[in-house]
mmCIF file of N, CA and C in Angstrom:
data_model
loop_
_atom_site.group_PDB
_atom_site.id
_atom_site.type_symbol
_atom_site.label_atom_id
_atom_site.label_comp_id
_atom_site.label_asym_id
_atom_site.label_seq_id
_atom_site.Cartn_x
_atom_site.Cartn_y
_atom_site.Cartn_z
ATOM 1 N N MET A 1 -28.401 13.554 7.080
ATOM 2 C CA MET A 1 -27.607 12.122 6.451
ATOM 3 C C MET A 1 -26.700 12.970 5.306
ATOM 4 N N ALA A 2 -25.537 12.731 5.925
ATOM 5 C CA ALA A 2 -24.326 13.537 5.039
ATOM 6 C C ALA A 2 -23.744 12.334 4.795
ATOM 7 N N GLN A 3 -23.345 12.759 3.234
ATOM 8 C CA GLN A 3 -22.123 11.558 2.578
ATOM 9 C C GLN A 3 -20.393 11.688 3.221
ATOM 10 N N ILE A 4 -19.986 10.846 3.403
ATOM 11 C CA ILE A 4 -18.776 10.706 4.053
ATOM 12 C C ILE A 4 -17.729 10.040 2.572
ATOM 13 N N SER A 5 -16.485 10.650 2.753
ATOM 14 C CA SER A 5 -15.709 10.436 1.891
ATOM 15 C C SER A 5 -14.586 10.014 2.787
ATOM 16 N N VAL A 6 -13.944 8.982 2.022
ATOM 17 C CA VAL A 6 -12.593 8.727 2.248
ATOM 18 C C VAL A 6 -11.437 8.980 1.245
ATOM 19 N N GLU A 7 -10.692 9.194 0.774
ATOM 20 C CA GLU A 7 -9.279 9.207 0.350
ATOM 21 C C GLU A 7 -8.237 9.059 0.511
ATOM 22 N N VAL A 8 -7.418 7.695 -0.289
ATOM 23 C CA VAL A 8 -6.356 7.792 0.131
ATOM 24 C C VAL A 8 -5.602 7.421 -1.611
ATOM 25 N N GLU A 9 -4.254 7.869 -1.306
ATOM 26 C CA GLU A 9 -3.524 8.149 -2.828
ATOM 27 C C GLU A 9 -2.097 7.517 -2.257
ATOM 28 N N ARG A 10 -1.459 7.203 -3.484
ATOM 29 C CA ARG A 10 -0.027 6.871 -3.054
ATOM 30 C C ARG A 10 0.245 6.419 -4.500
ATOM 31 N N ILE A 11 1.810 7.128 -4.693
ATOM 32 C CA ILE A 11 2.162 6.377 -5.818
ATOM 33 C C ILE A 11 3.081 5.183 -6.097
ATOM 34 N N VAL A 12 2.969 4.328 -6.905
ATOM 35 C CA VAL A 12 3.684 2.857 -6.971
ATOM 36 C C VAL A 12 4.517 2.923 -8.008
ATOM 37 N N GLY A 13 5.226 2.146 -7.899
ATOM 38 C CA GLY A 13 5.891 1.649 -9.192
ATOM 39 C C GLY A 13 5.842 0.936 -9.777
ATOM 40 N N GLY A 14 5.132 1.237 -10.891
ATOM 41 C CA GLY A 14 4.743 0.740 -11.981
ATOM 42 C C GLY A 14 3.964 1.519 -13.465
ATOM 43 N N PRO A 15 3.878 1.020 -14.241
ATOM 44 C CA PRO A 15 3.104 1.766 -15.298
ATOM 45 C C PRO A 15 1.415 1.634 -14.904
ATOM 46 N N PRO A 16 1.083 2.642 -15.456
ATOM 47 C CA PRO A 16 -0.846 3.160 -15.185
ATOM 48 C C PRO A 16 -1.357 1.788 -16.054
ATOM 49 N N GLU A 17 -0.890 1.191 -16.878
ATOM 50 C CA GLU A 17 -1.517 -0.224 -17.498
ATOM 51 C C GLU A 17 -1.351 -0.951 -16.899
ATOM 52 N N ARG A 18 -0.541 -1.291 -16.439
ATOM 53 C CA ARG A 18 -0.033 -2.930 -15.498
ATOM 54 C C ARG A 18 -0.895 -1.985 -14.134
ATOM 55 N N VAL A 19 -0.820 -1.198 -13.293
ATOM 56 C CA VAL A 19 -1.366 -1.369 -12.422
ATOM 57 C C VAL A 19 -2.835 -1.301 -12.247
ATOM 58 N N LEU A 20 -3.776 -0.418 -13.334
ATOM 59 C CA LEU A 20 -5.172 -0.822 -13.946
ATOM 60 C C LEU A 20 -5.333 -1.778 -14.215
ATOM 61 N N ALA A 21 -4.143 -2.662 -14.785
ATOM 62 C CA ALA A 21 -4.879 -4.551 -15.006
ATOM 63 C C ALA A 21 -4.942 -5.541 -13.548
ATOM 64 N N LEU A 22 -3.771 -5.096 -12.388
ATOM 65 C CA LEU A 22 -3.739 -5.708 -11.713
ATOM 66 C C LEU A 22 -5.043 -4.943 -10.811
ATOM 67 N N LEU A 23 -5.513 -3.939 -10.550
ATOM 68 C CA LEU A 23 -6.687 -3.730 -9.971
ATOM 69 C C LEU A 23 -7.805 -4.051 -10.514
ATOM 70 N N ALA A 24 -7.794 -4.693 -12.114
ATOM 71 C CA ALA A 24 -9.003 -4.937 -12.518
ATOM 72 C C ALA A 24 -9.219 -6.374 -12.408
ATOM 73 N N ASP A 25 -8.103 -6.894 -11.679
ATOM 74 C CA ASP A 25 -8.353 -8.548 -11.664
ATOM 75 C C ASP A 25 -9.072 -8.984 -10.586
ATOM 76 N N TYR A 26 -9.958 -9.129 -10.904
ATOM 77 C CA TYR A 26 -11.158 -9.231 -9.696
ATOM 78 C C TYR A 26 -11.249 -10.709 -9.333
ATOM 79 N N ALA A 27 -10.884 -11.703 -10.342
ATOM 80 C CA ALA A 27 -10.981 -13.182 -10.020
ATOM 81 C C ALA A 27 -9.291 -13.904 -9.692
ATOM 82 N N GLY A 28 -8.533 -12.924 -9.837
ATOM 83 C CA GLY A 28 -7.306 -13.128 -9.407
ATOM 84 C C GLY A 28 -6.580 -12.177 -8.377
ATOM 85 N N THR A 29 -5.574 -11.465 -9.198
ATOM 86 C CA THR A 29 -5.112 -10.576 -7.505
ATOM 87 C C THR A 29 -6.238 -9.703 -6.744
ATOM 88 N N ARG A 30 -6.903 -9.433 -7.294
ATOM 89 C CA ARG A 30 -7.758 -8.124 -5.932
ATOM 90 C C ARG A 30 -7.990 -9.534 -5.233
ATOM 91 N N ALA A 31 -8.294 -10.730 -5.402
ATOM 92 C CA ALA A 31 -8.840 -11.657 -4.739
ATOM 93 C C ALA A 31 -8.034 -11.770 -3.304
ATOM 94 N N GLU A 32 -6.708 -11.860 -3.703
ATOM 95 C CA GLU A 32 -5.573 -11.702 -2.846
ATOM 96 C C GLU A 32 -4.824 -10.856 -2.435
ATOM 97 N N LEU A 33 -5.197 -9.473 -2.812
ATOM 98 C CA LEU A 33 -5.422 -8.534 -2.105
ATOM 99 C C LEU A 33 -6.151 -7.546 -0.773
ATOM 100 N N TRP A 34 -6.960 -8.335 -0.392
ATOM 101 C CA TRP A 34 -8.206 -7.924 0.320
ATOM 102 C C TRP A 34 -7.780 -8.160 1.894
ATOM 103 N N PRO A 35 -7.905 -7.093 2.511
ATOM 104 C CA PRO A 35 -7.080 -7.767 4.038
ATOM 105 C C PRO A 35 -8.250 -8.381 5.041
ATOM 106 N N GLU A 36 -7.777 -8.413 6.090
ATOM 107 C CA GLU A 36 -8.526 -9.491 6.650
ATOM 108 C C GLU A 36 -9.822 -9.213 7.358
ATOM 109 N N MET A 37 -10.221 -7.797 7.084
ATOM 110 C CA MET A 37 -11.590 -6.868 7.145
ATOM 111 C C MET A 37 -12.725 -7.775 5.978
ATOM 112 N N ILE A 38 -12.143 -8.281 5.110
ATOM 113 C CA ILE A 38 -12.992 -8.609 4.103
ATOM 114 C C ILE A 38 -12.947 -10.012 4.167
ATOM 115 N N THR A 39 -14.312 -10.660 4.204
ATOM 116 C CA THR A 39 -14.201 -12.414 4.352
ATOM 117 C C THR A 39 -15.624 -12.679 3.278
ATOM 118 N N ASP A 40 -15.724 -14.230 2.724
ATOM 119 C CA ASP A 40 -16.499 -14.446 1.926
ATOM 120 C C ASP A 40 -16.772 -13.794 0.107
ATOM 121 N N TYR A 41 -15.592 -13.397 0.426
ATOM 122 C CA TYR A 41 -15.012 -12.539 -1.645
ATOM 123 C C TYR A 41 -15.567 -13.582 -2.268
ATOM 124 N N LYS A 42 -16.211 -13.229 -3.373
ATOM 125 C CA LYS A 42 -16.723 -14.143 -4.523
ATOM 126 C C LYS A 42 -16.706 -13.525 -5.529
ATOM 127 N N VAL A 43 -16.573 -14.051 -6.784
ATOM 128 C CA VAL A 43 -16.673 -12.846 -8.214
ATOM 129 C C VAL A 43 -17.955 -13.844 -8.817
ATOM 130 N N VAL A 44 -18.644 -12.932 -8.553
ATOM 131 C CA VAL A 44 -20.197 -13.453 -9.044
ATOM 132 C C VAL A 44 -20.764 -13.415 -10.947
ATOM 133 N N GLU A 45 -19.824 -12.470 -11.653
ATOM 134 C CA GLU A 45 -20.290 -12.585 -13.037
ATOM 135 C C GLU A 45 -18.731 -11.752 -13.515
ATOM 136 N N GLY A 46 -18.325 -12.030 -14.742
ATOM 137 C CA GLY A 46 -16.803 -11.649 -14.829
ATOM 138 C C GLY A 46 -15.948 -11.983 -14.260
ATOM 139 N N GLY A 47 -14.707 -11.331 -13.518
ATOM 140 C CA GLY A 47 -13.710 -11.324 -12.953
ATOM 141 C C GLY A 47 -12.570 -10.775 -13.729
ATOM 142 N N GLU A 48 -13.124 -9.656 -14.757
ATOM 143 C CA GLU A 48 -11.719 -8.348 -15.314
ATOM 144 C C GLU A 48 -12.353 -7.630 -15.648
ATOM 145 N N GLY A 49 -12.480 -6.439 -15.060
ATOM 146 C CA GLY A 49 -12.765 -5.353 -15.129
ATOM 147 C C GLY A 49 -14.005 -4.735 -15.071
ATOM 148 N N PRO A 50 -14.447 -3.839 -16.400
ATOM 149 C CA PRO A 50 -15.904 -3.654 -16.180
ATOM 150 C C PRO A 50 -16.772 -4.801 -16.497
ATOM 151 N N GLY A 51 -18.222 -4.433 -15.668
ATOM 152 C CA GLY A 51 -19.000 -6.138 -16.196
ATOM 153 C C GLY A 51 -18.935 -6.888 -14.878
ATOM 154 N N THR A 52 -17.734 -6.659 -14.049
ATOM 155 C CA THR A 52 -17.698 -7.696 -12.927
ATOM 156 C C THR A 52 -18.592 -7.106 -11.787
ATOM 157 N N ARG A 53 -18.871 -8.521 -11.290
ATOM 158 C CA ARG A 53 -19.882 -8.349 -9.974
ATOM 159 C C ARG A 53 -19.234 -8.998 -8.590
ATOM 160 N N ILE A 54 -19.030 -8.507 -7.531
ATOM 161 C CA ILE A 54 -18.023 -8.880 -6.525
ATOM 162 C C ILE A 54 -19.598 -9.129 -5.279
ATOM 163 N N THR A 55 -19.189 -10.125 -4.630
ATOM 164 C CA THR A 55 -19.641 -9.777 -2.920
ATOM 165 C C THR A 55 -19.108 -10.042 -2.318
ATOM 166 N N TYR A 56 -18.913 -9.424 -1.517
ATOM 167 C CA TYR A 56 -18.271 -9.490 -0.190
ATOM 168 C C TYR A 56 -18.530 -9.077 1.337
ATOM 169 N N ARG A 57 -18.294 -9.737 1.971
ATOM 170 C CA ARG A 57 -18.639 -9.017 3.736
ATOM 171 C C ARG A 57 -17.218 -8.324 4.273
ATOM 172 N N LEU A 58 -18.034 -6.824 4.264
ATOM 173 C CA LEU A 58 -17.046 -5.528 4.873
ATOM 174 C C LEU A 58 -17.211 -5.583 6.587
ATOM 175 N N HIS A 59 -16.267 -6.102 7.276
ATOM 176 C CA HIS A 59 -16.110 -6.232 8.913
ATOM 177 C C HIS A 59 -15.595 -5.032 9.123
ATOM 178 N N ALA A 60 -16.787 -3.861 9.447
ATOM 179 C CA ALA A 60 -16.204 -2.500 9.477
ATOM 180 C C ALA A 60 -15.954 -2.552 11.468
ATOM 181 N N THR A 61 -16.533 -2.806 12.233
ATOM 182 C CA THR A 61 -15.764 -3.342 13.509
ATOM 183 C C THR A 61 -16.340 -4.827 13.916
ATOM 184 N N ARG A 62 -15.933 -5.252 15.278
ATOM 185 C CA ARG A 62 -16.428 -6.168 15.189
ATOM 186 C C ARG A 62 -17.579 -6.738 15.121
ATOM 187 N N LYS A 63 -18.742 -5.635 15.292
ATOM 188 C CA LYS A 63 -20.221 -5.976 15.475
ATOM 189 C C LYS A 63 -21.202 -5.123 14.346
ATOM 190 N N ARG A 64 -19.911 -4.517 13.618
ATOM 191 C CA ARG A 64 -20.648 -3.882 12.082
ATOM 192 C C ARG A 64 -20.180 -4.708 11.158
ATOM 193 N N VAL A 65 -20.830 -5.452 10.364
ATOM 194 C CA VAL A 65 -20.407 -5.894 9.121
ATOM 195 C C VAL A 65 -21.551 -5.656 8.332
ATOM 196 N N ARG A 66 -20.990 -5.322 7.010
ATOM 197 C CA ARG A 66 -21.990 -4.949 6.031
ATOM 198 C C ARG A 66 -21.860 -6.042 5.184
ATOM 199 N N ASP A 67 -22.823 -6.364 4.089
ATOM 200 C CA ASP A 67 -23.042 -7.256 2.855
ATOM 201 C C ASP A 67 -22.788 -6.619 1.805
ATOM 202 N N VAL A 68 -21.935 -6.631 1.182
ATOM 203 C CA VAL A 68 -21.550 -6.104 0.043
ATOM 204 C C VAL A 68 -21.996 -6.533 -1.206
ATOM 205 N N ASP A 69 -22.244 -5.731 -2.655
ATOM 206 C CA ASP A 69 -22.371 -6.939 -3.689
ATOM 207 C C ASP A 69 -22.502 -5.725 -4.901
ATOM 208 N N ALA A 70 -21.381 -5.763 -5.137
ATOM 209 C CA ALA A 70 -20.771 -4.264 -6.049
ATOM 210 C C ALA A 70 -20.820 -5.091 -7.606
ATOM 211 N N VAL A 71 -21.194 -3.624 -8.407
ATOM 212 C CA VAL A 71 -21.147 -4.324 -9.864
ATOM 213 C C VAL A 71 -19.388 -2.988 -10.118
ATOM 214 N N VAL A 72 -18.456 -3.546 -11.274
ATOM 215 C CA VAL A 72 -18.109 -2.540 -11.745
ATOM 216 C C VAL A 72 -18.011 -2.017 -12.878
ATOM 217 N N THR A 73 -17.751 -0.614 -13.201
ATOM 218 C CA THR A 73 -17.931 -0.095 -14.202
ATOM 219 C C THR A 73 -16.832 0.293 -14.267
ATOM 220 N N ALA A 74 -16.568 1.725 -15.743
ATOM 221 C CA ALA A 74 -15.108 2.107 -16.093
ATOM 222 C C ALA A 74 -15.715 3.654 -16.372
ATOM 223 N N PRO A 75 -15.925 4.398 -15.546
ATOM 224 C CA PRO A 75 -16.480 5.933 -15.903
ATOM 225 C C PRO A 75 -15.319 6.503 -16.605
ATOM 226 N N ALA A 76 -14.541 6.412 -16.463
ATOM 227 C CA ALA A 76 -13.819 7.468 -17.375
ATOM 228 C C ALA A 76 -12.181 6.237 -17.554
ATOM 229 N N ALA A 77 -11.106 6.602 -18.520
ATOM 230 C CA ALA A 77 -10.296 6.004 -18.814
ATOM 231 C C ALA A 77 -9.012 6.245 -17.536
ATOM 232 N N GLY A 78 -8.690 5.108 -17.318
ATOM 233 C CA GLY A 78 -7.584 4.759 -16.220
ATOM 234 C C GLY A 78 -8.143 4.687 -14.285
ATOM 235 N N SER A 79 -9.869 4.309 -15.009
ATOM 236 C CA SER A 79 -10.212 4.354 -13.542
ATOM 237 C C SER A 79 -11.661 3.004 -13.474
ATOM 238 N N LEU A 80 -12.198 2.662 -12.272
ATOM 239 C CA LEU A 80 -12.868 1.249 -12.151
ATOM 240 C C LEU A 80 -13.748 2.064 -10.940
ATOM 241 N N LEU A 81 -14.686 1.865 -10.823
ATOM 242 C CA LEU A 81 -16.280 2.057 -9.964
ATOM 243 C C LEU A 81 -16.840 0.590 -9.322
ATOM 244 N N GLU A 82 -16.532 0.531 -7.735
ATOM 245 C CA GLU A 82 -17.420 -0.503 -7.774
ATOM 246 C C GLU A 82 -18.133 0.332 -6.908
ATOM 247 N N ALA A 83 -19.318 -0.040 -7.377
ATOM 248 C CA ALA A 83 -20.782 0.215 -6.963
ATOM 249 C C ALA A 83 -21.642 -0.558 -6.249
ATOM 250 N N ASP A 84 -21.838 -0.298 -4.929
ATOM 251 C CA ASP A 84 -22.696 -1.563 -4.450
ATOM 252 C C ASP A 84 -24.153 -1.526 -4.631
ATOM 253 N N GLN A 85 -24.807 -2.855 -4.670
ATOM 254 C CA GLN A 85 -26.241 -2.482 -5.219
ATOM 255 C C GLN A 85 -26.856 -2.567 -4.048
ATOM 256 N N ARG A 86 -26.351 -2.682 -3.261
ATOM 257 C CA ARG A 86 -27.531 -2.560 -1.687
ATOM 258 C C ARG A 86 -27.410 -1.086 -1.014
ATOM 259 N N SER A 87 -26.677 -0.499 -1.200
ATOM 260 C CA SER A 87 -26.439 0.454 -0.693
ATOM 261 C C SER A 87 -25.940 2.014 -1.277
ATOM 262 N N SER A 88 -25.364 3.282 -0.766
ATOM 263 C CA SER A 88 -24.811 3.976 -1.273
ATOM 264 C C SER A 88 -22.909 3.659 -1.276
ATOM 265 N N LEU A 89 -22.780 2.850 -1.333
ATOM 266 C CA LEU A 89 -21.606 3.017 -0.638
ATOM 267 C C LEU A 89 -20.841 2.343 -2.174
ATOM 268 N N ARG A 90 -19.571 3.526 -2.399
ATOM 269 C CA ARG A 90 -19.062 3.324 -4.028
ATOM 270 C C ARG A 90 -17.787 3.691 -3.572
ATOM 271 N N THR A 91 -16.802 2.578 -4.265
ATOM 272 C CA THR A 91 -15.406 3.274 -4.279
ATOM 273 C C THR A 91 -14.738 2.931 -5.558
ATOM 274 N N ARG A 92 -14.212 4.541 -5.919
ATOM 275 C CA ARG A 92 -13.273 4.711 -7.060
ATOM 276 C C ARG A 92 -11.615 4.804 -6.812
ATOM 277 N N TRP A 93 -11.189 3.811 -8.374
ATOM 278 C CA TRP A 93 -9.717 3.634 -8.098
ATOM 279 C C TRP A 93 -9.118 4.490 -9.376
ATOM 280 N N GLN A 94 -8.542 5.100 -9.415
ATOM 281 C CA GLN A 94 -8.458 6.204 -10.247
ATOM 282 C C GLN A 94 -6.494 5.673 -10.285
ATOM 283 N N VAL A 95 -6.102 5.657 -11.566
ATOM 284 C CA VAL A 95 -4.978 5.672 -11.708
ATOM 285 C C VAL A 95 -4.078 6.327 -12.891
ATOM 286 N N ARG A 96 -3.112 7.212 -12.633
ATOM 287 C CA ARG A 96 -2.703 8.123 -13.743
ATOM 288 C C ARG A 96 -1.137 7.918 -13.541
ATOM 289 N N ALA A 97 -0.437 8.544 -14.734
ATOM 290 C CA ALA A 97 0.828 8.408 -14.721
ATOM 291 C C ALA A 97 1.635 9.686 -13.815
ATOM 292 N N ALA A 98 2.989 9.013 -12.991
ATOM 293 C CA ALA A 98 3.522 9.636 -12.180
ATOM 294 C C ALA A 98 4.642 9.751 -12.439
ATOM 295 N N GLY A 99 4.987 9.591 -13.448
ATOM 296 C CA GLY A 99 6.247 9.737 -14.267
ATOM 297 C C GLY A 99 7.730 8.871 -13.649
ATOM 298 N N ALA A 100 8.657 8.630 -14.562
ATOM 299 C CA ALA A 100 9.451 7.675 -14.205
ATOM 300 C C ALA A 100 9.335 6.466 -13.986
ATOM 301 N N GLY A 101 8.271 5.939 -14.899
ATOM 302 C CA GLY A 101 7.286 4.420 -14.656
ATOM 303 C C GLY A 101 6.683 3.846 -13.596
ATOM 304 N N GLY A 102 6.755 5.392 -12.907
ATOM 305 C CA GLY A 102 5.376 5.074 -11.520
ATOM 306 C C GLY A 102 3.700 5.262 -12.000
ATOM 307 N N SER A 103 2.891 5.224 -11.064
ATOM 308 C CA SER A 103 1.776 5.748 -11.037
ATOM 309 C C SER A 103 1.153 5.880 -9.971
ATOM 310 N N THR A 104 0.110 6.964 -10.006
ATOM 311 C CA THR A 104 -0.605 7.704 -8.963
ATOM 312 C C THR A 104 -1.803 6.719 -8.885
ATOM 313 N N VAL A 105 -1.989 6.338 -7.377
ATOM 314 C CA VAL A 105 -3.228 5.875 -7.347
ATOM 315 C C VAL A 105 -4.187 6.112 -6.611
ATOM 316 N N THR A 106 -5.365 6.647 -6.417
ATOM 317 C CA THR A 106 -6.381 6.935 -5.634
ATOM 318 C C THR A 106 -7.046 6.205 -5.944
ATOM 319 N N ALA A 107 -7.589 5.805 -4.341
ATOM 320 C CA ALA A 107 -8.947 5.201 -4.052
ATOM 321 C C ALA A 107 -10.292 6.299 -2.945
ATOM 322 N N LEU A 108 -10.770 6.084 -3.782
ATOM 323 C CA LEU A 108 -11.929 6.969 -3.116
ATOM 324 C C LEU A 108 -13.136 6.194 -2.703
ATOM 325 N N THR A 109 -13.991 6.463 -1.334
ATOM 326 C CA THR A 109 -14.554 5.497 -0.973
ATOM 327 C C THR A 109 -15.389 6.643 -0.164
ATOM 328 N N THR A 110 -16.911 6.448 -0.878
ATOM 329 C CA THR A 110 -18.156 7.658 -0.144
ATOM 330 C C THR A 110 -19.363 6.793 -0.142
ATOM 331 N N TRP A 111 -19.851 7.463 0.809
ATOM 332 C CA TRP A 111 -21.354 6.591 1.042
ATOM 333 C C TRP A 111 -22.115 7.644 2.232
ATOM 334 N N ASP A 112 -23.484 7.520 2.124
ATOM 335 C CA ASP A 112 -24.188 8.142 2.781
ATOM 336 C C ASP A 112 -24.437 7.738 4.021
ATOM 337 N N GLY A 113 -24.003 8.523 5.292
ATOM 338 C CA GLY A 113 -23.356 8.056 6.726
ATOM 339 C C GLY A 113 -25.127 8.291 7.379
ATOM 340 N N ALA A 114 -25.097 7.607 8.562
ATOM 341 C CA ALA A 114 -26.492 7.809 8.830
ATOM 342 C C ALA A 114 -26.442 9.231 9.929
ATOM 343 N N SER A 115 -27.527 9.386 10.510
ATOM 344 C CA SER A 115 -28.080 10.527 11.026
ATOM 345 C C SER A 115 -28.118 10.481 12.569
ATOM 346 N N GLY A 116 -27.932 11.686 13.488
ATOM 347 C CA GLY A 116 -27.722 11.213 14.521
ATOM 348 C C GLY A 116 -26.505 10.842 15.148
ATOM 349 N N VAL A 117 -26.578 10.250 16.392
ATOM 350 C CA VAL A 117 -25.803 9.948 17.273
ATOM 351 C C VAL A 117 -25.125 9.023 17.084
ATOM 352 N N GLY A 118 -25.203 8.446 16.106
ATOM 353 C CA GLY A 118 -25.014 7.194 14.661
ATOM 354 C C GLY A 118 -23.878 7.536 13.673
ATOM 355 N N GLY A 119 -24.619 8.757 13.279
ATOM 356 C CA GLY A 119 -24.009 9.477 12.342
ATOM 357 C C GLY A 119 -22.654 9.992 13.030
ATOM 358 N N PHE A 120 -22.862 10.675 14.039
ATOM 359 C CA PHE A 120 -21.378 11.032 14.174
ATOM 360 C C PHE A 120 -20.234 10.002 14.644
ATOM 361 N N PHE A 121 -20.843 9.020 15.154
ATOM 362 C CA PHE A 121 -19.591 7.852 15.254
ATOM 363 C C PHE A 121 -19.369 7.076 14.121
ATOM 364 N N GLU A 122 -19.833 7.153 13.171
ATOM 365 C CA GLU A 122 -19.788 6.585 12.017
ATOM 366 C C GLU A 122 -18.932 7.322 11.085
ATOM 367 N N LYS A 123 -19.129 8.995 11.264
ATOM 368 C CA LYS A 123 -18.362 9.940 10.542
ATOM 369 C C LYS A 123 -16.916 9.870 11.155
ATOM 370 N N THR A 124 -16.980 9.916 12.541
ATOM 371 C CA THR A 124 -15.517 9.706 13.222
ATOM 372 C C THR A 124 -14.720 8.551 12.855
ATOM 373 N N PHE A 125 -15.243 7.308 13.100
ATOM 374 C CA PHE A 125 -14.481 5.657 13.301
ATOM 375 C C PHE A 125 -14.392 5.378 11.781
ATOM 376 N N ALA A 126 -15.308 5.128 11.193
ATOM 377 C CA ALA A 126 -15.409 4.465 9.937
ATOM 378 C C ALA A 126 -14.519 4.472 9.155
ATOM 379 N N PRO A 127 -13.882 6.361 8.553
ATOM 380 C CA PRO A 127 -13.009 6.290 7.976
ATOM 381 C C PRO A 127 -11.884 5.681 7.817
ATOM 382 N N ILE A 128 -11.232 5.311 9.258
ATOM 383 C CA ILE A 128 -10.199 4.766 9.676
ATOM 384 C C ILE A 128 -10.321 3.771 9.325
ATOM 385 N N GLY A 129 -11.207 2.394 9.085
ATOM 386 C CA GLY A 129 -11.095 1.183 8.383
ATOM 387 C C GLY A 129 -11.050 1.463 7.069
ATOM 388 N N ILE A 130 -11.978 2.216 6.630
ATOM 389 C CA ILE A 130 -11.694 2.634 4.911
ATOM 390 C C ILE A 130 -10.336 2.606 4.753
ATOM 391 N N ARG A 131 -9.612 3.803 5.275
ATOM 392 C CA ARG A 131 -7.853 3.696 5.164
ATOM 393 C C ARG A 131 -7.539 2.637 5.163
ATOM 394 N N LYS A 132 -7.511 1.839 6.571
ATOM 395 C CA LYS A 132 -7.247 0.966 6.354
ATOM 396 C C LYS A 132 -6.770 -0.555 5.316
ATOM 397 N N LEU A 133 -8.304 -0.547 4.730
ATOM 398 C CA LEU A 133 -9.094 -1.477 3.952
ATOM 399 C C LEU A 133 -8.353 -0.652 2.669
ATOM 400 N N SER A 134 -7.764 0.147 2.100
ATOM 401 C CA SER A 134 -7.531 0.887 0.826
ATOM 402 C C SER A 134 -5.889 0.529 0.962
ATOM 403 N N ASN A 135 -5.485 1.034 2.109
ATOM 404 C CA ASN A 135 -4.153 0.961 2.346
ATOM 405 C C ASN A 135 -3.330 -0.217 1.979
ATOM 406 N N ALA A 136 -4.407 -1.270 2.643
ATOM 407 C CA ALA A 136 -3.784 -2.769 2.427
ATOM 408 C C ALA A 136 -3.629 -2.876 1.101
ATOM 409 N N VAL A 137 -4.541 -3.174 0.301
ATOM 410 C CA VAL A 137 -4.646 -3.524 -1.281
ATOM 411 C C VAL A 137 -3.517 -2.702 -2.405
ATOM 412 N N LEU A 138 -3.490 -1.430 -1.363
ATOM 413 C CA LEU A 138 -2.477 -0.393 -1.997
ATOM 414 C C LEU A 138 -0.659 -1.150 -1.725
ATOM 415 N N ASP A 139 -0.587 -1.655 -0.519
ATOM 416 C CA ASP A 139 0.318 -2.728 0.121
ATOM 417 C C ASP A 139 0.679 -3.526 -0.651
ATOM 418 N N GLY A 140 -0.300 -4.518 -0.829
ATOM 419 C CA GLY A 140 -0.318 -5.918 -1.860
ATOM 420 C C GLY A 140 -0.063 -5.326 -2.874
ATOM 421 N N LEU A 141 -0.299 -4.442 -3.647
ATOM 422 C CA LEU A 141 -0.268 -4.016 -5.217
ATOM 423 C C LEU A 141 1.215 -3.564 -5.108
ATOM 424 N N GLU A 142 1.536 -2.806 -4.084
ATOM 425 C CA GLU A 142 3.061 -2.886 -4.564
ATOM 426 C C GLU A 142 4.135 -3.644 -4.294
ATOM 427 N N THR A 143 3.824 -4.817 -3.980
ATOM 428 C CA THR A 143 4.435 -5.797 -3.307
ATOM 429 C C THR A 143 4.719 -6.484 -4.403
ATOM 430 N N ARG A 144 3.315 -6.606 -5.757
ATOM 431 C CA ARG A 144 2.813 -7.302 -6.465
ATOM 432 C C ARG A 144 3.984 -6.260 -8.072
ATOM 433 N N LEU A 145 3.849 -5.429 -7.668
ATOM 434 C CA LEU A 145 4.544 -4.401 -8.885
ATOM 435 C C LEU A 145 6.285 -4.663 -8.430
ATOM 436 N N ARG A 146 6.773 -5.075 -7.424
ATOM 437 C CA ARG A 146 8.271 -4.624 -7.312
ATOM 438 C C ARG A 146 8.640 -5.992 -7.721
ATOM 439 N N PRO A 147 9.904 -5.843 -8.525
ATOM 440 C CA PRO A 147 10.240 -6.795 -9.342
ATOM 441 C C PRO A 147 11.317 -7.721 -8.414
ATOM 442 N N PRO A 148 11.294 -8.835 -9.214
ATOM 443 C CA PRO A 148 11.386 -10.250 -8.327
ATOM 444 C C PRO A 148 13.361 -9.444 -7.654
ATOM 445 N N ALA A 149 13.726 -10.099 -6.599
ATOM 446 C CA ALA A 149 15.388 -9.781 -6.045
ATOM 447 C C ALA A 149 15.902 -10.986 -6.890
#
């Protein structure tokens, strides 16, 4: 069983404090940023930043659905860690200054992959879905950060 890692990084237009606040708003902003591959999203505890607990269904493929029960912590300044309590799935959001009022946002998702033939297909195809999910969240975040026209 090998660990699978998927990293997506992007510079967005907004100061790190604002970007992190939007990412940490699980009851509001984040609920609206999830793409169609996330269903049944609920905030079970908290709703803002560390101490929040969220549940949702991650549709990796049409047939592969994972129930996620994640607890949010802040392991370091400028970061949020969403740790599934049922599996090894972890997503760490890191926000740091990028100059000119912007921020670099990194989403690193890791989990222990399956072994054998199933593991080969998981390692090959699951990262595509995870990148799609992370990029959709970042697309929505960028839209929220844009000044009104």
